[in-house]
CSV table of C-alpha atoms and ligand atoms in Angstrom, one decimal:
chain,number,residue,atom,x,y,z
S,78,UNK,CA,253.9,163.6,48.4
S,79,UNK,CA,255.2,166.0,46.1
S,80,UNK,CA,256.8,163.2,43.8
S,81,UNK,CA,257.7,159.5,43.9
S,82,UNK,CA,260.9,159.9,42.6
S,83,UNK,CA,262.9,160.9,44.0
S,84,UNK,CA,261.6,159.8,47.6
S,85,UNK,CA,263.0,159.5,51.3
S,86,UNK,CA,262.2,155.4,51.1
S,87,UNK,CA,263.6,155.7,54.7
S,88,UNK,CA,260.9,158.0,55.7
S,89,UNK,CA,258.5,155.9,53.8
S,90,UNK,CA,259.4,153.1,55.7
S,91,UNK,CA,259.5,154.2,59.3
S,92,UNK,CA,255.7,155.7,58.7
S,93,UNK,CA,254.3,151.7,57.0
S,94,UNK,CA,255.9,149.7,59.7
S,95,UNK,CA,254.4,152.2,62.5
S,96,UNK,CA,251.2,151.5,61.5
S,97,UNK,CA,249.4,147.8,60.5
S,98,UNK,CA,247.2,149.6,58.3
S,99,UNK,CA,247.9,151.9,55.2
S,100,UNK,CA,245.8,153.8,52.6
S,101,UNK,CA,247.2,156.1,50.3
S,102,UNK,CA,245.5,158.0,47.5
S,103,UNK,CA,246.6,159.2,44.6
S,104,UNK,CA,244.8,161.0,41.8
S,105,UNK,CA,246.7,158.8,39.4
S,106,UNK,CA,246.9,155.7,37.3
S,107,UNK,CA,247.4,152.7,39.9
S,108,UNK,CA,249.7,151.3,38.4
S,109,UNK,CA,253.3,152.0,39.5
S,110,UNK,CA,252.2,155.0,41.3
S,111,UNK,CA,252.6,156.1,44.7
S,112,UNK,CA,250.6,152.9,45.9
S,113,UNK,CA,252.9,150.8,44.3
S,114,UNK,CA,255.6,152.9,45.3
S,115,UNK,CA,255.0,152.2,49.1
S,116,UNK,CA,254.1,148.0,48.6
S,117,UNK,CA,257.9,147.7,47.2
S,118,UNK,CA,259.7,149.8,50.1
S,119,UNK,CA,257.0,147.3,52.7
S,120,UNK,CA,258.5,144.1,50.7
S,121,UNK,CA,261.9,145.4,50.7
S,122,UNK,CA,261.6,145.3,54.3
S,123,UNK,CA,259.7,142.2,54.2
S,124,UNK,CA,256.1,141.6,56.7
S,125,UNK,CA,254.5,144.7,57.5
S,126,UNK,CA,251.1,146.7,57.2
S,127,UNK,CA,248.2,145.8,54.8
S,128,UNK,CA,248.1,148.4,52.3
S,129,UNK,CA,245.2,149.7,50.8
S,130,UNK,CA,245.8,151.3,47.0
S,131,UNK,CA,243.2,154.0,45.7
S,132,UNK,CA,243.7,156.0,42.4
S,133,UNK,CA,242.8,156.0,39.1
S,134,UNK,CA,242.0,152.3,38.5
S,135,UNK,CA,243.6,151.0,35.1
S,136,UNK,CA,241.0,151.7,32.6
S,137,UNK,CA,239.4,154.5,30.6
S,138,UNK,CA,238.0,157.6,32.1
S,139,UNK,CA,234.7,158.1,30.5
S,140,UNK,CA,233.6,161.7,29.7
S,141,UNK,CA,231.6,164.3,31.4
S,142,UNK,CA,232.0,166.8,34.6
S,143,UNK,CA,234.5,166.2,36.8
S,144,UNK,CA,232.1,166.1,39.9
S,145,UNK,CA,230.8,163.0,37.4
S,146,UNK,CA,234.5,161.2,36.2
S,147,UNK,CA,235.7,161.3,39.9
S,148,UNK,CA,232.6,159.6,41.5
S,149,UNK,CA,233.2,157.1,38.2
S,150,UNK,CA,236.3,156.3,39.2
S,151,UNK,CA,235.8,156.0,43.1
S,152,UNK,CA,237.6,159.0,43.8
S,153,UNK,CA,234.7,161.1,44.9
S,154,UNK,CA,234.7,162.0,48.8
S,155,UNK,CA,232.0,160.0,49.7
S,156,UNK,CA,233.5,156.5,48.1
S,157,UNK,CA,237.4,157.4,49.4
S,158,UNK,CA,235.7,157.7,52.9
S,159,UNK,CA,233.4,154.7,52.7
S,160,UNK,CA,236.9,153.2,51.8
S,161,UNK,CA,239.1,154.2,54.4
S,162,UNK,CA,236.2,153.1,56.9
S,163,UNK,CA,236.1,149.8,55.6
S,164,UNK,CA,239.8,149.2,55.9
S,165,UNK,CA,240.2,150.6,59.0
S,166,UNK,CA,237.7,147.9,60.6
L,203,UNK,CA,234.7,156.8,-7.6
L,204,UNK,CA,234.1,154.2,-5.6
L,205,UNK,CA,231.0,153.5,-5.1
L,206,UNK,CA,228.9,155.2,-7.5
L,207,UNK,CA,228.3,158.4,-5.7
L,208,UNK,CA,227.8,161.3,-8.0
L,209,UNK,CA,229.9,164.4,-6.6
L,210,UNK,CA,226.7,166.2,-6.1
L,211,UNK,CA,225.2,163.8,-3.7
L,212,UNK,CA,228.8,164.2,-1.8
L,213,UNK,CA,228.2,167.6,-1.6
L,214,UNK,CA,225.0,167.3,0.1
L,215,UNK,CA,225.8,164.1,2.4
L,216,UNK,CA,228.7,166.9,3.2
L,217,UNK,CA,226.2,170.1,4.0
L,218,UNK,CA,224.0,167.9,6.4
L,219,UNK,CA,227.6,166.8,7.8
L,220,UNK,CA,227.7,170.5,8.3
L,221,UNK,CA,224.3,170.5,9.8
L,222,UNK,CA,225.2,167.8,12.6
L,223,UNK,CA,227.9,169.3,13.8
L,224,UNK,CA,226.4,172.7,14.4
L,225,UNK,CA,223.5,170.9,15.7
L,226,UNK,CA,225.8,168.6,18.2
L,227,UNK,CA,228.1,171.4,19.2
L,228,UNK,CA,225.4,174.1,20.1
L,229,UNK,CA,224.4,172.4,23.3
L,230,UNK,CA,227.6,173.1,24.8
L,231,UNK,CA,230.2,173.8,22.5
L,232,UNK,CA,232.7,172.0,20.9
L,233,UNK,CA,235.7,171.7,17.9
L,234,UNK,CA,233.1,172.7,15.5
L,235,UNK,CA,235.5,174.9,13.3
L,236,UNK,CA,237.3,171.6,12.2
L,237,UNK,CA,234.5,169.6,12.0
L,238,UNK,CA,232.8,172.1,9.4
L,239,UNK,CA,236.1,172.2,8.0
L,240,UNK,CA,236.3,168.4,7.6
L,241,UNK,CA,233.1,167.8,6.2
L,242,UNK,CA,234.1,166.7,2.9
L,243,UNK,CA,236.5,164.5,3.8
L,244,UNK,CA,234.1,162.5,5.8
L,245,UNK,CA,231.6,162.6,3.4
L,246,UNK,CA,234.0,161.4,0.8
L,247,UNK,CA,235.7,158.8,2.8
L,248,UNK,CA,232.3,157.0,4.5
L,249,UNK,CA,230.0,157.8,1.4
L,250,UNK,CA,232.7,156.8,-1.2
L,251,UNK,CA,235.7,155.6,-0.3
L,252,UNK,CA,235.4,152.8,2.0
L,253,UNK,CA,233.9,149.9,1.3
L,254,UNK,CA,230.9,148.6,3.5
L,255,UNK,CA,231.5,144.6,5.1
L,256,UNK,CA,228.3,144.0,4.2
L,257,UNK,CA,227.4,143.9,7.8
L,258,UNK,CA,226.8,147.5,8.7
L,259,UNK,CA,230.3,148.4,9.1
L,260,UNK,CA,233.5,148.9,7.1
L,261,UNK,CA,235.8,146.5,5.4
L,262,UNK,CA,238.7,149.3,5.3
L,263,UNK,CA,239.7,151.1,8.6
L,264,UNK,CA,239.4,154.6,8.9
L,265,UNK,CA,241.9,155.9,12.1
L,266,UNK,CA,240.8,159.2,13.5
L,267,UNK,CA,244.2,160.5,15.3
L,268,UNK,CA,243.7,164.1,16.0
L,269,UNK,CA,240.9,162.4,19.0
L,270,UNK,CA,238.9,166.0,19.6
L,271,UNK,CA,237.8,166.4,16.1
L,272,UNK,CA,236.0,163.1,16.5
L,273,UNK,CA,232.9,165.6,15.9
L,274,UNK,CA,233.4,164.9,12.3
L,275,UNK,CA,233.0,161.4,12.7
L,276,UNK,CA,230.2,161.7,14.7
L,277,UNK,CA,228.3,163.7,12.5
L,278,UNK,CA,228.8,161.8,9.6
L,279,UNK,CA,228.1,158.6,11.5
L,280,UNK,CA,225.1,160.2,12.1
L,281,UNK,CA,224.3,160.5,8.3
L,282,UNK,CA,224.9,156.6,7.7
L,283,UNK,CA,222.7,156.3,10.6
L,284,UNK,CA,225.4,154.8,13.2
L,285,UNK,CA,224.0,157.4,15.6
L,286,UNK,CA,221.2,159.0,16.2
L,287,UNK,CA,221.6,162.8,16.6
L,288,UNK,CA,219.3,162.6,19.7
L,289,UNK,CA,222.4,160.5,21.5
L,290,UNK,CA,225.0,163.0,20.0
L,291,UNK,CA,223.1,166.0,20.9
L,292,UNK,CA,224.3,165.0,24.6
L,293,UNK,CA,227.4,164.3,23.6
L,294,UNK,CA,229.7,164.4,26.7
L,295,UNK,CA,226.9,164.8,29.2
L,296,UNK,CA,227.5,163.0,32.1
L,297,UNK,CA,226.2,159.6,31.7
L,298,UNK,CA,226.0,159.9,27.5
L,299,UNK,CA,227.8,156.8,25.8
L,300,UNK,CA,229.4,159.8,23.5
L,301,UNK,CA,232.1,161.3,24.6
L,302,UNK,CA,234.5,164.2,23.2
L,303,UNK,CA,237.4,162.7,22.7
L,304,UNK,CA,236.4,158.8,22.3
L,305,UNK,CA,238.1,155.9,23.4
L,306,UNK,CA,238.7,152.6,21.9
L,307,UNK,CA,235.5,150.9,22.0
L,308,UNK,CA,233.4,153.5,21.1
L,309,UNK,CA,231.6,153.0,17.4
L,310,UNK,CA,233.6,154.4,14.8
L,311,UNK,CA,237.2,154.6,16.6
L,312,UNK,CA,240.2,152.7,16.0
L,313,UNK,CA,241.7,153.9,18.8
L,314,UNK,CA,242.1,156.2,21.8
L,315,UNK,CA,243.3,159.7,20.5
L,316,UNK,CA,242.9,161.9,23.0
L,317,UNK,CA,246.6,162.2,23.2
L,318,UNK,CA,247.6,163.4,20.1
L,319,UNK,CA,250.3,162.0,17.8
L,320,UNK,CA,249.6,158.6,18.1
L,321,UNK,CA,247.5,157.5,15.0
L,322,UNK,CA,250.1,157.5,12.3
L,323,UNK,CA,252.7,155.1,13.8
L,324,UNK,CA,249.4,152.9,15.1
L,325,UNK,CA,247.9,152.7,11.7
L,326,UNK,CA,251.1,152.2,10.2
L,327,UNK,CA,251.2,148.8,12.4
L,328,UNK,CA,247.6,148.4,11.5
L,329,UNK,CA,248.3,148.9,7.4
L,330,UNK,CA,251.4,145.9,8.0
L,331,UNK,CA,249.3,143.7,10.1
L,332,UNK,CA,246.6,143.8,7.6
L,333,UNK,CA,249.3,143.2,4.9
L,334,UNK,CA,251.0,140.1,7.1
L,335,UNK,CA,247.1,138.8,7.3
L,336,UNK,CA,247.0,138.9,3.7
L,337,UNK,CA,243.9,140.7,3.7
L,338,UNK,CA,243.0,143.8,0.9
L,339,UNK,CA,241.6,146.4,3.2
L,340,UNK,CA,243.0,149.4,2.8
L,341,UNK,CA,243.8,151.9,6.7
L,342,UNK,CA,243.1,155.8,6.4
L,343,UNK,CA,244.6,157.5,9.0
L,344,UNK,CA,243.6,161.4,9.3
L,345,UNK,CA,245.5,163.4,11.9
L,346,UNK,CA,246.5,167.4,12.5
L,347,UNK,CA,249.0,169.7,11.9
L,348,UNK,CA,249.8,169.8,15.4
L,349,UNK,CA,250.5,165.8,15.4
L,350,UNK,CA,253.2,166.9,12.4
L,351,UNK,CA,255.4,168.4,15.1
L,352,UNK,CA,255.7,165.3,17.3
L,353,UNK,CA,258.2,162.7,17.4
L,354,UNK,CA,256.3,159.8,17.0
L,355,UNK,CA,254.4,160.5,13.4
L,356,UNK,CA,257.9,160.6,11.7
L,357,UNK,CA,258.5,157.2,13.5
L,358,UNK,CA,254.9,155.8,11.9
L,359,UNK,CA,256.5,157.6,8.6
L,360,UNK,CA,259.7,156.0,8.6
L,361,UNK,CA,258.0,152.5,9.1
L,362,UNK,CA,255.7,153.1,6.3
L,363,UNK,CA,257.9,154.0,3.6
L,364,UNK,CA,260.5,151.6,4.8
L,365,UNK,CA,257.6,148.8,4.4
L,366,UNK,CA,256.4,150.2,1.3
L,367,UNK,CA,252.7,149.9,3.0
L,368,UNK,CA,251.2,151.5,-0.4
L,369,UNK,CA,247.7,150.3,1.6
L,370,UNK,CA,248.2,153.0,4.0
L,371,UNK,CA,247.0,156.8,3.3
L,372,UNK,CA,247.7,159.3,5.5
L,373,UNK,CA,245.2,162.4,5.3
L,374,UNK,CA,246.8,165.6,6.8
L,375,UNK,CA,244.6,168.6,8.2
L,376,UNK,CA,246.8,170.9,7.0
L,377,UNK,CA,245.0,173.6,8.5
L,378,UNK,CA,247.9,176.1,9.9
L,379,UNK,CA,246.0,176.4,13.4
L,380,UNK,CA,246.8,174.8,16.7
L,381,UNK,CA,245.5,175.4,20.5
L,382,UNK,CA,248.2,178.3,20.7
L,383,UNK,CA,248.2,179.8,17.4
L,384,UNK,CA,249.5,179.6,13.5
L,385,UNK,CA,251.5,176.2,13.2
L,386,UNK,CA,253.4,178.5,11.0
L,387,UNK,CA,254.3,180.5,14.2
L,388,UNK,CA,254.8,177.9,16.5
L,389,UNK,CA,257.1,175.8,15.1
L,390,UNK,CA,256.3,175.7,11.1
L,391,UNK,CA,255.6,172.1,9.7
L,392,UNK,CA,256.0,173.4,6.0
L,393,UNK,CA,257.1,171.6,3.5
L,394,UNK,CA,254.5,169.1,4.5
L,395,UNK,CA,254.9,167.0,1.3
L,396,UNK,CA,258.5,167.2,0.4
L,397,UNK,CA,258.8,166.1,4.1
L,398,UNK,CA,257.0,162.9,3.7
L,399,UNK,CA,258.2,162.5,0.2
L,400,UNK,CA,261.6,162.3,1.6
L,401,UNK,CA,260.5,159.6,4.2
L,402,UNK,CA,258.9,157.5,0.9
L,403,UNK,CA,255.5,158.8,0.3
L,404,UNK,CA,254.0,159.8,-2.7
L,405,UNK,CA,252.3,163.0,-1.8
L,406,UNK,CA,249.6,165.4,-2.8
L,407,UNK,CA,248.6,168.6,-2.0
L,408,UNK,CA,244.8,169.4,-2.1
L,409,UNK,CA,242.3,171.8,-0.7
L,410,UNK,CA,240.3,168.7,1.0
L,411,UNK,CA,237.1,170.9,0.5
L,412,UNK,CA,236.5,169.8,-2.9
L,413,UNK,CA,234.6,166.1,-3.2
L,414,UNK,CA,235.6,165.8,-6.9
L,415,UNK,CA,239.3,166.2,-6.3
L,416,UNK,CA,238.9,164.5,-2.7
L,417,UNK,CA,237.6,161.0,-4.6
L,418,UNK,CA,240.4,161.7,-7.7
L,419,UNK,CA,242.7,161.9,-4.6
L,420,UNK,CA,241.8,158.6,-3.4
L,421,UNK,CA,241.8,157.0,-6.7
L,422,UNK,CA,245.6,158.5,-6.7
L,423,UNK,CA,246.1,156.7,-3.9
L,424,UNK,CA,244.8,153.5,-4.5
L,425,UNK,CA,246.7,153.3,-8.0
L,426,UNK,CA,249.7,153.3,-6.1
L,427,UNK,CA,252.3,150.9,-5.9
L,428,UNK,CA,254.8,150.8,-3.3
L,429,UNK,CA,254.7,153.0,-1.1
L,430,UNK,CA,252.1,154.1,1.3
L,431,UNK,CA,250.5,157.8,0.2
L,432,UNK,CA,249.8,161.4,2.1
L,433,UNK,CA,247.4,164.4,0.9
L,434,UNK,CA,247.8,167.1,2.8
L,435,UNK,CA,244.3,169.0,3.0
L,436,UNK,CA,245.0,172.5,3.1
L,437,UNK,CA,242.1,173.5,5.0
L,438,UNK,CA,241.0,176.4,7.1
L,439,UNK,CA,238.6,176.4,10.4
L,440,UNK,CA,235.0,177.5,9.3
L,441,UNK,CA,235.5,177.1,5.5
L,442,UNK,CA,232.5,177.5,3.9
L,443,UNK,CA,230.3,178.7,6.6
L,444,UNK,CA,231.1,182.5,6.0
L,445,UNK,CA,229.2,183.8,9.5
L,446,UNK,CA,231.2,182.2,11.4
L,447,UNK,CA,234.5,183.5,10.2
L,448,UNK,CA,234.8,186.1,12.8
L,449,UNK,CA,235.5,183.8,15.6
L,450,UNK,CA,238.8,183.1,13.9
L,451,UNK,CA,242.0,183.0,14.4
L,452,UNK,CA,240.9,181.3,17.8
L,453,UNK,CA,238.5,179.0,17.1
L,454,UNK,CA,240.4,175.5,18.1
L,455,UNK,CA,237.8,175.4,20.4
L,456,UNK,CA,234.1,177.2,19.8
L,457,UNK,CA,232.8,178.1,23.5
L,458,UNK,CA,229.0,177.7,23.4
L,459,UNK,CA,228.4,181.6,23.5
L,460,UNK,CA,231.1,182.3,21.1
L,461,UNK,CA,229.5,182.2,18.3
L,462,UNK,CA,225.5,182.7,16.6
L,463,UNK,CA,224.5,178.9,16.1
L,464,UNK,CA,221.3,179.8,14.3
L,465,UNK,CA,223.2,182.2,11.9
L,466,UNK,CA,225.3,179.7,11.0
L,467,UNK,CA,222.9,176.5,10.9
L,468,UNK,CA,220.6,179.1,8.7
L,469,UNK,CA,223.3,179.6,5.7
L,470,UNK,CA,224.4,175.8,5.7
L,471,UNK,CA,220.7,175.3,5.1
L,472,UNK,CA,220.4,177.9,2.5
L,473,UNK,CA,223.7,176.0,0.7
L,474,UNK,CA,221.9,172.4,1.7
L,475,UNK,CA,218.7,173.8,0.2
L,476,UNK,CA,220.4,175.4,-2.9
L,477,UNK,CA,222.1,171.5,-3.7
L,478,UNK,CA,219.2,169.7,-3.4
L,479,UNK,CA,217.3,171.8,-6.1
L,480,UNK,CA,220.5,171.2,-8.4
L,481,UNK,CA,219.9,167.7,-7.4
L,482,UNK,CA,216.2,167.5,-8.5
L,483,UNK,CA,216.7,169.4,-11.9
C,451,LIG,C1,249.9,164.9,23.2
C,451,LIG,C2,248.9,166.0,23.4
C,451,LIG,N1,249.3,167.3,23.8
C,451,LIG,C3,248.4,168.3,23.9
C,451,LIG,C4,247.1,168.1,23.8
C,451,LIG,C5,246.1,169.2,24.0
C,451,LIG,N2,245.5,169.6,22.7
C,451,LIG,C6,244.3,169.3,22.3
C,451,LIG,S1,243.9,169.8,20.7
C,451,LIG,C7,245.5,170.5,20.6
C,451,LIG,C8,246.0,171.1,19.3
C,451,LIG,C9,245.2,171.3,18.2
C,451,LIG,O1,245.9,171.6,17.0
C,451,LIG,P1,246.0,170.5,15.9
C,451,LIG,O2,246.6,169.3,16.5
C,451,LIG,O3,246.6,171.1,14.7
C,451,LIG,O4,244.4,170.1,15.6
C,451,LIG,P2,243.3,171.1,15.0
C,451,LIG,O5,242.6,171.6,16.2
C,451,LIG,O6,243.8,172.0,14.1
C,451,LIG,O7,242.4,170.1,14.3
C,451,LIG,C10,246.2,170.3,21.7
C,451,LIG,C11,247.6,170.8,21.9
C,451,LIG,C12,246.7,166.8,23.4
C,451,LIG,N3,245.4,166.5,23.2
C,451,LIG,N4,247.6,165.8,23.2
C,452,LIG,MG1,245.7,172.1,13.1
């Protein structure tokens, strides 16, 4: 996803209601990111796929090496794929 | 004068200011050009100029805005014995509670200044909620060059002449660098003080390396009435550590190999030394 706006919400769309289950990952802030982006087109729509949000949760990144922040934040490999196997149960 | 300390004793709370931050940032760098630089402004405002609570903290509020020279405060919270220089020594280690650019929270900051320009118009809020509360302490707010070319300073500005907050004091690093280059190249900030002048300031122009005329400064500012106050600190990166002059013009940031550590932790030792037999006679 190069940006979230502008964004083919038709696109968007057609992917969520193919599936009953959707993660997406951003390494952003949570909030009103691409996450969010996708739970509005689903509620537009109305029904639809769970959706699973992971990014930068909505506090302060602490300090250090980035091999360090990421596993912090959840956004280390090994967390996102613990996850995405969690959800897809 | 504020609380009784003798400009000597500033000059020497100053030195070992010095001293921490060399110490800090020689474990794996750091803005250690501004935090020599800086010294005496720290030393003034936290061994002078504000006034303790009386429960190990400060009754007036001191705002860091320019967030990555929080080395200054570290090392001079390191002299009132806030830190240890053990915890600062792994300062943005993974893991360390002390981080480079400090967010709210952390001992010794207002606020999260990592992105810079922010302070001024937050501790102009600050200085009129304190006001509104009815309360006497007084809000410092130092802050960059740099921060003097963004938007949101001249809004903080506007809001503290307009308000007449005469218990703000703004403290400029006036020190004509930024990451890129020369403020003066970039896009030149000058006339600092007819600038805030014109927004409702008084204003005075100082060197910021001198404790005498740093605590005259303050007294300046606290005499007066009406309108908040600015000194700009014309400073420069490295001032008064003489070995360490040759990393400049680019020393916003001092790599870890840039520069001789010892060399430079030996002549502010020498200088420490040489005030403390002054102090003594
Ligand atoms: C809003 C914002 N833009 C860019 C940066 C990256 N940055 C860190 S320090 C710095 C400039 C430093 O110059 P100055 O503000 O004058 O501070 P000095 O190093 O002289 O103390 C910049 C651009 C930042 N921290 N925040
Ligand atoms: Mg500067």
């Amino acid at each position: 996803m190069p940006t979230i706006k502008p964004v083919n919400e038709a696109e968007i769309a057609d992917f969520a209601f193919a599936h009953n289950q959707i993660v997406t990952v951003e390494n952003h802030q949570i909030v009103t990111g691409l996450g969010s982006l996708v739970a509005e087109i689903v509620s537009d729509v109305g029904g639809g796929p769970r959706i699973t949000r992971m990014g930068l949760p909505n506090r302060w990144a602490p300090g250090g090496t980035l091999p360090y922040i990421r596993a912090q934040l959840g956004l280390d490999a090994e967390t996102l794929a613990k996850r995405i196997a969690e959800v897809a149960q | 004068m504020r609380r009784n300390s003798s400009p000597l004793e500033l000059e020497i709370t100053a030195a070992k200011i010095r001293r921490n931050v060399l110490d800090i940032c020689r474990q794996r760098g750091g803005y250690a050009a501004q935090g020599v630089a800086l010294a005496d402004i720290a030393a003034t405002l936290y061994f002078d100029e504000l006034r303790p609570d009386g429960e190990g903290w400060f009754k007036d509020r001191f705002v860091l805005s320019n967030g990555h020279d929080a080395i200054m405060t570290y090392a001079a919270l390191a002299e009132t014995g806030h830190y240890s220089l053990d915890d600062l020594r792994r300062i943005n280690a993974d893991g360390s509670w002390v981080d480079q650019s400090p967010i709210e929270g952390q001992l010794g900051f207002e606020m999260t200044a990592g992105s810079l320009g922010q302070g001024p118009s937050q501790s102009a809020g600050l200085a009129w909620a304190l006001r509104q509360q009815g309360s006497d302490a007084r809000v410092y707010c130092l802050f960059s060059d740099g921060e003097l070319q963004e938007g949101n300073t001249w809004e903080g500005a506007m809001f503290a002449g307009h308000q007449r907050l005469d218990n703000l004091c703004y403290i400029v690093d006036n020190n004509d660098m930024q990451a890129s280059g020369h403020a003066a190249d970039v896009m030149g900030v000058e006339p600092v003080d007819a600038k805030f002048e014109a927004f409702g300031f008084a204003a005075r122009r100082i060197s910021g390396t001198d404790v005498q005329e740093l605590m005259d400064t303050f007294g300046a500012a606290r005499a007066t009435k009406d309108k908040p106050f600015v000194m700009i600190c014309d400073t420069r990166l490295w001032d008064g550590i003489d070995c360490l002059q040759k990393a400049l013009p680019m020393a916003h940031y001092t790599a870890k190999g840039a520069v001789d550590w010892d060399a430079g932790l030996a002549d502010i030792n020498a200088a420490l030394a040489e005030l403390e037999t002054q102090h003594e006679r």
